[in-house]
């Protein structure tokens, strides 16, 4: 009696499906080609020509990240098309705060059983994010791992490399007392705090497929799944002109923990919570969870996705230039002498009042 013959496909991994996915996403990657990269897929690695990209004496800057449990929200509600933008945004926004132009991107897509229709939608979002950031999608990895993920689940990771000419990098060493802080509006929750968002949704019984209580024209899931804003193209020209002293990407840790990361010792950021209108989505989350203002400021971006430190005489001109580039700009505070850190002044009064209004008027 002959022994049973085993195959990889019987174990749950389809090489043919993987090959079909590479063929399907090839045009998506090619659409992200830029000077220095042709964005062809299929090799063991991707090349990038820094000289062709116009750099003379560059420093390389690298960043990697994921999307966290926002992926689960996308999976549960069949919203796979834009989660790839979040993946790119979390990496490229971390590069731009160093003054670096994102040049190349690679993704990692892991799942239990490869469903090419879903994977292609995800990669299409990654390609769109790369186009928004001006970087090339030059490769990636698809891992089919039976038993590692529940049916239908997947996870994402991204890796991005950028460059900045030597001497033009942003390190925070130019920040000084008297600098003004500008805040660029976020597009929503971005990609942090979703474990709390999902916990609230479950405990409060939110109907995500119905209009939001604070916006009758849009589903709650559409507000929650809105992709992270990519700030690269609006910020790169003013960075290269030397007009910014430092940038802070407001991710996990919120305003309280991210702004101090770009401050030298002996400097303190003081932010005025009344300087911008906290978005109604944020007030809704705060009201639903009875979240203390300090917890809001260290968990969510509270409507500010990027913070800039700059000289006071640059504020008017830079605000005009950034608004012309499509950003919503707010003067949110200043740098002063003091222990290295950040204070969000007035948040208890301003944000609690708004959340209380939401609680009363929206239930």
Phi, psi and omega in degrees: 000127184281149177288148177295137178267124182264155175223160179299321182295323177297334178277355175108005181243123181254107176295323180297319179295321178297317179296321179295323179294315179302319179295321183290324185268354179307310179297329178296316179293319182298330180291347179263005182305144179212173179303124181107341182212137176265353174059033173280141178257162172121341178276186178275348179197171180243140179264151172219132182257103182295325179295319178294334178280355174098013182265141180259311182221069190275151164259136176271141177231131183238148177213146173223153183193176174230197182244354180067205186282003169299332176303319181296323177297318178297318180295311186294336184241019176053047180243065186271350193283334184244357183295334176292330175297318176303316182300313179295315184301318183295332179273311186289328177293330175288332177283318185295332179290346173268359183089007187267140173277124176294131184246315184221151183223141173229144182241159175231121181241116183241137182207167177282314177225125185290122173247104191298328179297315179290314181300320180295321177297318179297312182294328175300322176293321177298316179297320178296318177299320179296321178294320178296329181267348180079021179247163184262134172275102190256358179170185180172190182217133174247122182244120176257112188229088180302137179091344180272334185229149174292155179307129179089345182279153172207168175222158185230147169218151180227154179222129184227142176238135177230179180217151175218139178296139180307130181096347180256359182291150177264120181239352183091354184287348178269351181294137183218157174303136184100344175300148178262147177255123172256143175245132174262132185299143173276169177262005182150214181288343185063235186228032178225147178091008186285339173295322176288318178302312182292325176295317177297317180301318180289314184290326184266355178067036180299142173261093188291340181268014177244162179304142178296146179300330182264003180202096185292346183267000185216140179293148178299321180298326180293324175295317186285332185264359180310128185290154178299134179290138176258121188259004191301306189292331178282329185271330187302316180297320182284333174293313182294336177276000177074025187267354182243137178272326180196158177227144175230122176277122186272097182242218179302131187105347174060203180294321187298325187254339182273323180298317180297341181296339182250015181257138171290163175301142178090005178236143184232136176265126176246117184248137180263112183295341179272003184281346177215158180277116176299127182304150183297329175299317180294318178295324177298313178299317181295317181293317182295325182260003185047046186280129178294146181306319179296324178291322176301315185290344178249000180248315184246164179281347176057026176100357180240115183265340182211137179242134180245137171251131184204164179294148184300326183284356177264350191299309185298311182294317182292321177301315179298318181293319181289323176295322177296333179274002175102005181269150168265121190243135177230138169280113190246353180169200184205166176261136178223164175292143180155181180297139182303120182168194183214137174238127174262094189283135176081004183296324181298319181281311188288307185287324179295321179296318180293317180295322178296321177298315179301317183298320182285316188275336183246359180077000000 
